[in-house]
Tab-separated table of C-alpha atoms in Angstrom:
chain	number	residue	atom	x	y	z
A	1	MET	CA	-80.414	66.175	70.030
A	2	LEU	CA	-82.506	63.574	68.216
A	3	ALA	CA	-85.664	64.779	69.944
A	4	GLY	CA	-84.929	68.350	68.871
A	5	LEU	CA	-84.417	67.306	65.253
A	6	PHE	CA	-87.634	65.313	65.325
A	7	ALA	CA	-89.452	68.434	66.486
A	8	LEU	CA	-87.862	70.570	63.789
A	9	ALA	CA	-88.943	68.136	61.098
A	10	LEU	CA	-92.618	67.810	62.059
A	11	PRO	CA	-94.781	69.122	59.199
A	12	SER	CA	-96.835	72.239	59.823
A	13	VAL	CA	-100.612	72.100	59.830
A	14	GLY	CA	-102.025	72.647	56.381
A	15	ALA	CA	-98.814	71.784	54.549
A	16	PRO	CA	-99.532	70.773	50.938
A	17	VAL	CA	-99.661	67.057	50.246
A	18	GLN	CA	-96.969	65.805	47.876
A	19	GLU	CA	-98.366	64.184	44.732
A	20	ARG	CA	-95.623	61.599	44.584
A	21	LEU	CA	-95.023	59.272	47.507
A	22	GLN	CA	-91.868	60.443	49.277
A	23	VAL	CA	-89.540	57.557	50.159
A	24	VAL	CA	-86.173	57.480	51.912
A	25	ALA	CA	-84.090	54.306	51.582
A	26	THR	CA	-80.860	53.559	53.397
A	27	THR	CA	-78.841	51.513	50.895
A	28	GLY	CA	-78.509	51.917	47.168
A	29	MET	CA	-79.941	48.450	46.577
A	30	ILE	CA	-83.146	49.271	48.457
A	31	ALA	CA	-83.400	52.682	46.779
A	32	ASP	CA	-83.091	50.994	43.378
A	33	ALA	CA	-85.863	48.515	44.239
A	34	ALA	CA	-88.126	51.342	45.409
A	35	ARG	CA	-87.541	53.290	42.195
A	36	ARG	CA	-88.194	50.262	40.014
A	37	VAL	CA	-91.369	49.279	41.858
A	38	GLY	CA	-92.605	52.813	42.489
A	39	GLY	CA	-91.857	54.238	39.055
A	40	ASP	CA	-93.233	57.724	38.441
A	41	LEU	CA	-95.458	57.458	41.503
A	42	VAL	CA	-92.592	57.811	43.988
A	43	GLU	CA	-89.663	60.070	44.691
A	44	VAL	CA	-86.825	58.167	46.339
A	45	ARG	CA	-83.876	59.524	48.262
A	46	GLY	CA	-81.057	57.077	48.971
A	47	LEU	CA	-78.878	57.852	51.975
A	48	MET	CA	-75.815	55.744	51.155
A	49	GLY	CA	-74.164	56.354	47.821
A	50	PRO	CA	-71.453	54.493	45.890
A	51	GLY	CA	-68.529	53.319	48.008
A	52	VAL	CA	-70.355	53.874	51.322
A	53	ASP	CA	-70.068	51.134	53.952
A	54	PRO	CA	-73.493	50.546	55.574
A	55	HIS	CA	-71.974	48.672	58.522
A	56	ALA	CA	-70.251	51.847	59.705
A	57	TYR	CA	-72.686	54.495	58.431
A	58	ARG	CA	-74.212	56.898	60.948
A	59	GLN	CA	-77.155	59.120	60.094
A	60	THR	CA	-76.322	62.776	59.515
A	61	ARG	CA	-78.421	65.753	60.534
A	62	SER	CA	-79.768	66.045	56.972
A	63	ASP	CA	-80.588	62.309	56.965
A	64	ILE	CA	-82.594	62.719	60.169
A	65	LEU	CA	-84.532	65.657	58.761
A	66	ALA	CA	-85.235	63.762	55.538
A	67	MET	CA	-86.447	60.631	57.340
A	68	THR	CA	-88.678	62.501	59.759
A	69	LYS	CA	-90.384	64.424	56.935
A	70	THR	CA	-90.883	61.600	54.435
A	71	ASP	CA	-93.917	59.362	53.840
A	72	LEU	CA	-92.009	56.077	54.080
A	73	VAL	CA	-88.584	54.942	55.263
A	74	LEU	CA	-87.162	51.687	53.935
A	75	TRP	CA	-84.136	50.127	55.581
A	76	HIS	CA	-82.549	46.715	55.338
A	77	GLY	CA	-82.365	45.397	58.885
A	78	LEU	CA	-80.609	42.157	59.862
A	79	TYR	CA	-78.048	44.386	61.603
A	80	LEU	CA	-76.675	45.733	58.313
A	81	GLU	CA	-77.123	49.371	59.349
A	82	ALA	CA	-75.766	48.572	62.798
A	83	GLN	CA	-75.100	52.184	63.777
A	84	MET	CA	-78.636	53.280	62.850
A	85	GLU	CA	-80.755	50.667	64.628
A	86	GLU	CA	-81.544	52.756	67.707
A	87	PHE	CA	-82.582	55.713	65.567
A	88	MET	CA	-84.783	53.537	63.354
A	89	GLU	CA	-86.572	52.147	66.401
A	90	MET	CA	-87.263	55.697	67.600
A	91	LEU	CA	-88.372	56.792	64.155
A	92	ALA	CA	-90.818	53.889	63.809
A	93	ALA	CA	-92.951	55.431	66.550
A	94	ARG	CA	-93.481	58.526	64.386
A	95	ARG	CA	-93.274	57.529	60.715
A	96	LYS	CA	-93.883	54.528	58.469
A	97	VAL	CA	-90.636	52.572	58.738
A	98	VAL	CA	-90.101	49.119	57.196
A	99	ALA	CA	-87.048	46.853	57.517
A	100	VAL	CA	-87.488	45.079	54.200
A	101	ALA	CA	-85.144	42.128	54.812
A	102	GLU	CA	-86.373	41.300	58.312
A	103	GLY	CA	-89.351	39.347	56.970
A	104	LEU	CA	-87.242	36.785	55.110
A	105	PRO	CA	-87.807	33.215	56.356
A	106	ARG	CA	-85.181	32.448	58.945
A	107	GLU	CA	-84.433	29.090	57.331
A	108	SER	CA	-83.280	30.973	54.209
A	109	LEU	CA	-80.737	33.043	56.153
A	110	LEU	CA	-77.148	32.281	57.109
A	111	SER	CA	-75.955	32.812	60.660
A	112	HIS	CA	-73.764	35.742	61.640
A	113	ASP	CA	-70.108	34.952	62.287
A	114	VAL	CA	-69.990	36.937	65.546
A	115	TYR	CA	-73.513	37.536	66.883
A	116	ARG	CA	-75.281	34.274	67.646
A	117	SER	CA	-78.761	35.814	67.615
A	118	ARG	CA	-78.279	37.617	64.287
A	119	TYR	CA	-77.963	36.710	60.618
A	120	ASP	CA	-75.696	37.538	57.698
A	121	PRO	CA	-77.403	40.571	56.107
A	122	HIS	CA	-75.861	40.364	52.606
A	123	VAL	CA	-78.908	38.715	51.017
A	124	TRP	CA	-78.736	40.785	47.807
A	125	MET	CA	-75.838	38.590	46.673
A	126	ASP	CA	-78.385	35.883	45.797
A	127	PRO	CA	-80.874	37.293	43.244
A	128	ASP	CA	-83.457	34.647	44.096
A	129	LEU	CA	-83.384	35.740	47.744
A	130	TRP	CA	-83.327	39.423	46.822
A	131	SER	CA	-86.579	38.910	44.917
A	132	ARG	CA	-88.257	38.367	48.284
A	133	VAL	CA	-86.930	41.724	49.461
A	134	VAL	CA	-88.273	43.410	46.319
A	135	GLU	CA	-91.664	41.930	47.176
A	136	ALA	CA	-91.356	43.429	50.663
A	137	VAL	CA	-90.598	46.824	49.094
A	138	ARG	CA	-93.678	46.431	46.900
A	139	ASN	CA	-95.842	45.585	49.912
A	140	ALA	CA	-94.513	48.591	51.840
A	141	LEU	CA	-95.349	50.924	48.959
A	142	ILE	CA	-98.837	49.450	48.666
A	143	ALA	CA	-99.417	49.879	52.400
A	144	ALA	CA	-98.309	53.506	52.176
A	145	ARG	CA	-100.340	54.308	49.024
A	146	PRO	CA	-103.062	51.632	48.562
A	147	GLU	CA	-104.766	53.485	45.714
A	148	ASP	CA	-101.704	52.794	43.536
A	149	GLU	CA	-101.544	49.068	44.284
A	150	ALA	CA	-102.195	47.925	40.706
A	151	GLN	CA	-99.311	49.996	39.320
A	152	PHE	CA	-96.923	48.943	42.070
A	153	ARG	CA	-97.727	45.291	41.406
A	154	ALA	CA	-97.257	45.661	37.638
A	155	ASN	CA	-93.914	47.432	38.083
A	156	ALA	CA	-92.774	44.818	40.576
A	157	GLU	CA	-93.620	41.960	38.221
A	158	ARG	CA	-91.483	43.514	35.491
A	159	HIS	CA	-88.550	43.993	37.845
A	160	LEU	CA	-88.879	40.488	39.290
A	161	ALA	CA	-88.756	39.113	35.731
A	162	GLU	CA	-85.473	41.002	35.190
A	163	ILE	CA	-84.061	39.557	38.398
A	164	ALA	CA	-85.087	36.054	37.294
A	165	GLU	CA	-83.212	36.619	34.018
A	166	LEU	CA	-80.183	37.798	36.008
A	167	SER	CA	-80.349	34.689	38.196
A	168	ALA	CA	-80.406	32.425	35.131
A	169	TYR	CA	-77.418	34.256	33.626
A	170	ALA	CA	-75.459	33.987	36.865
A	171	LYS	CA	-76.069	30.260	37.145
A	172	LYS	CA	-75.000	29.701	33.544
A	173	VAL	CA	-71.722	31.647	33.517
A	174	LEU	CA	-70.626	30.677	37.019
A	175	ALA	CA	-71.184	27.003	36.219
A	176	SER	CA	-68.490	27.422	33.546
A	177	VAL	CA	-65.824	28.124	36.197
A	178	PRO	CA	-63.759	24.947	36.738
A	179	GLN	CA	-64.703	23.214	39.975
A	180	GLU	CA	-61.205	23.485	41.440
A	181	SER	CA	-61.177	27.242	40.778
A	182	ARG	CA	-64.383	28.051	42.620
A	183	VAL	CA	-62.634	29.827	45.485
A	184	LEU	CA	-63.661	33.458	46.010
A	185	VAL	CA	-61.279	35.481	48.183
A	186	THR	CA	-62.547	38.965	49.083
A	187	ALA	CA	-61.945	41.787	51.542
A	188	HIS	CA	-64.788	40.908	53.907
A	189	ASP	CA	-67.254	38.076	54.167
A	190	ALA	CA	-70.071	39.631	52.120
A	191	PHE	CA	-70.404	36.824	49.567
A	192	ALA	CA	-71.637	33.854	51.617
A	193	TYR	CA	-75.077	33.888	49.958
A	194	PHE	CA	-73.330	34.061	46.581
A	195	GLY	CA	-71.216	31.057	47.542
A	196	ARG	CA	-74.237	29.067	48.677
A	197	ALA	CA	-76.210	29.895	45.532
A	198	TYR	CA	-73.454	29.090	43.017
A	199	GLY	CA	-71.251	26.517	44.729
A	200	PHE	CA	-68.232	28.682	45.553
A	201	GLU	CA	-66.053	28.530	48.627
A	202	VAL	CA	-65.897	32.089	49.953
A	203	LEU	CA	-63.012	33.367	52.077
A	204	GLY	CA	-63.010	36.904	53.472
A	205	ILE	CA	-60.136	38.599	55.265
A	206	GLN	CA	-62.579	40.359	57.582
A	207	GLY	CA	-65.816	38.949	58.941
A	208	ILE	CA	-69.378	39.769	57.946
A	209	SER	CA	-69.064	43.287	59.372
A	210	THR	CA	-66.305	45.534	58.092
A	211	GLN	CA	-65.924	46.701	61.698
A	212	SER	CA	-64.065	43.483	62.545
A	213	GLU	CA	-60.290	43.708	62.273
A	214	ALA	CA	-58.245	41.389	60.082
A	215	GLY	CA	-55.399	40.017	62.203
A	216	LEU	CA	-51.995	39.061	60.890
A	217	SER	CA	-52.818	35.418	61.586
A	218	ARG	CA	-55.834	35.600	59.256
A	219	VAL	CA	-53.770	37.167	56.473
A	220	SER	CA	-51.084	34.508	56.944
A	221	GLU	CA	-53.700	31.761	56.903
A	222	LEU	CA	-55.151	33.024	53.624
A	223	VAL	CA	-51.706	33.362	52.058
A	224	ASP	CA	-51.095	29.678	52.825
A	225	ILE	CA	-54.448	28.794	51.226
A	226	LEU	CA	-53.654	30.822	48.111
A	227	VAL	CA	-50.290	29.089	47.746
A	228	GLY	CA	-51.428	25.600	48.708
A	229	ARG	CA	-54.442	25.599	46.401
A	230	ARG	CA	-52.791	27.677	43.666
A	231	VAL	CA	-55.550	30.271	43.651
A	232	GLY	CA	-54.798	32.686	40.830
A	233	ALA	CA	-56.973	35.694	41.646
A	234	VAL	CA	-58.437	37.601	44.577
A	235	PHE	CA	-60.922	40.473	44.536
A	236	VAL	CA	-61.075	43.944	46.053
A	237	GLU	CA	-64.347	45.646	46.981
A	238	SER	CA	-65.639	49.108	46.130
A	239	SER	CA	-66.655	49.934	49.725
A	240	VAL	CA	-63.679	48.393	51.580
A	241	SER	CA	-59.995	49.408	51.601
A	242	ASP	CA	-57.810	47.197	49.393
A	243	ARG	CA	-54.872	47.333	51.828
A	244	ASN	CA	-55.363	43.797	53.149
A	245	MET	CA	-55.887	42.352	49.682
A	246	ARG	CA	-52.576	43.860	48.523
A	247	ALA	CA	-50.930	42.237	51.526
A	248	LEU	CA	-52.316	38.867	50.410
A	249	VAL	CA	-50.930	39.290	46.903
A	250	GLU	CA	-47.512	40.302	48.252
A	251	GLY	CA	-47.492	37.465	50.780
A	252	ALA	CA	-48.290	34.875	48.127
A	253	ALA	CA	-45.628	36.312	45.795
A	254	ALA	CA	-43.042	35.967	48.565
A	255	LYS	CA	-43.829	32.255	48.604
A	256	GLY	CA	-43.632	31.869	44.837
A	257	GLN	CA	-47.342	32.012	43.971
A	258	GLN	CA	-48.394	34.723	41.549
A	259	VAL	CA	-51.835	36.006	42.499
A	260	ARG	CA	-53.488	38.879	40.676
A	261	ILE	CA	-56.319	41.208	41.571
A	262	GLY	CA	-59.174	39.698	39.562
A	263	GLY	CA	-61.199	42.880	39.666
A	264	GLN	CA	-63.193	45.129	41.943
A	265	LEU	CA	-66.526	43.796	43.168
A	266	PHE	CA	-69.512	45.683	44.492
A	267	SER	CA	-70.285	44.309	47.941
A	268	ASP	CA	-72.175	46.679	50.247
A	269	ALA	CA	-72.777	49.464	47.736
A	270	MET	CA	-73.572	49.696	44.037
A	271	GLY	CA	-71.652	51.447	41.276
A	272	PRO	CA	-71.670	55.162	40.397
A	273	ASP	CA	-75.019	56.928	40.147
A	274	GLY	CA	-76.409	57.100	36.640
A	275	THR	CA	-74.496	54.054	35.387
A	276	TYR	CA	-75.675	50.512	34.680
A	277	GLU	CA	-73.473	49.313	37.541
A	278	GLY	CA	-75.347	51.811	39.725
A	279	THR	CA	-78.444	49.603	39.519
A	280	TYR	CA	-79.035	46.300	41.288
A	281	ILE	CA	-79.128	44.378	37.996
A	282	GLY	CA	-75.908	46.022	36.827
A	283	MET	CA	-74.189	45.534	40.180
A	284	ILE	CA	-74.757	41.778	40.211
A	285	ASP	CA	-74.115	41.429	36.470
A	286	HIS	CA	-70.745	43.114	37.030
A	287	ASN	CA	-69.857	40.860	39.966
A	288	VAL	CA	-70.911	37.642	38.267
A	289	THR	CA	-69.180	38.497	34.993
A	290	THR	CA	-65.985	39.668	36.718
A	291	ILE	CA	-65.752	36.576	38.934
A	292	ALA	CA	-66.472	34.131	36.119
A	293	ARG	CA	-63.908	35.634	33.752
A	294	ALA	CA	-61.187	36.009	36.405
A	295	LEU	CA	-61.506	32.423	37.637
A	296	GLY	CA	-61.427	30.685	34.277
A	297	GLY	CA	-65.087	30.665	33.319
A	298	GLU	CA	-66.784	31.938	30.198
A	299	ALA	CA	-68.825	35.137	30.252
A	300	PRO	CA	-69.302	37.969	27.754
A	301	GLU	CA	-66.912	40.835	28.400
A	302	ARG	CA	-69.738	43.384	28.654
A	303	GLY	CA	-72.020	41.158	30.691
A	304	MET	CA	-75.534	39.817	30.409
A	305	LEU	CA	-76.986	42.724	28.438
A	306	GLY	CA	-73.776	44.075	26.898
A	307	ARG	CA	-74.070	47.143	29.127
A	308	LEU	CA	-71.124	46.792	31.504
A	309	SER	CA	-68.564	49.569	31.289
A	310	ALA	CA	-65.539	48.753	29.163
A	311	GLY	CA	-62.823	47.327	31.366
A	312	SER	CA	-65.159	46.935	34.341
């Protein structure tokens, strides 16, 4: 089937050349980076929209056609798009395909909780580390369209400056959370880089991949932690069911500890298209602001730039 779709998507001889570089990106975070770096010189299609779990995502027929007809495909790698790896390897023999997180220095990565030879892919949770991925996106665009290198570099510098501002904001507001309250309990273990960057202990019900099942023993273990350490808030995620988190809250309540849902965080996908939270800057601003305020820190209600949605 894949071979047939490849054949269908091959461009015909003499087809007109697109003026703008055509780019397909798997995740919303990569698509956002490509748009910011590429500007008006690129047209970017993102495959995974708000609320989509990249760990479980499988390419559709329309995805395959789009990727086999485009100028450049950008994907994350590090086993994030686990169900798409075989297809990406096949596609790389025919099109320009770049796994933008694979080039990160291995000493900067955290190990995977299940696969010994792999790494935790959630590097966007640390803006300083994500900057390196943005640079990889820039380099991929330059390689695909060298005549536009100067513009790609200028756009990238502006975006990297925004990410540096975001990093400084995150460090400031998260440092205001009392030391004893720096416990982040989430649906799955997507926040380890966040924890390392800002000094938080991170506890997920599920492992790094949402494909791992949360056993009753894990839920019971976390309930005991919530009660024993008097943790006041836990967090749901936009791309993961909140069923297990509700079970934590109910379990703690049964033992006399009132735990509230501190808010919804963006883990593997950004916010709605066309919103501030639907950008990388807005996604992390939302997470940082929500976590700081829920755990006793000080942060402006509408975030770093005053652009967060009311009540977000």
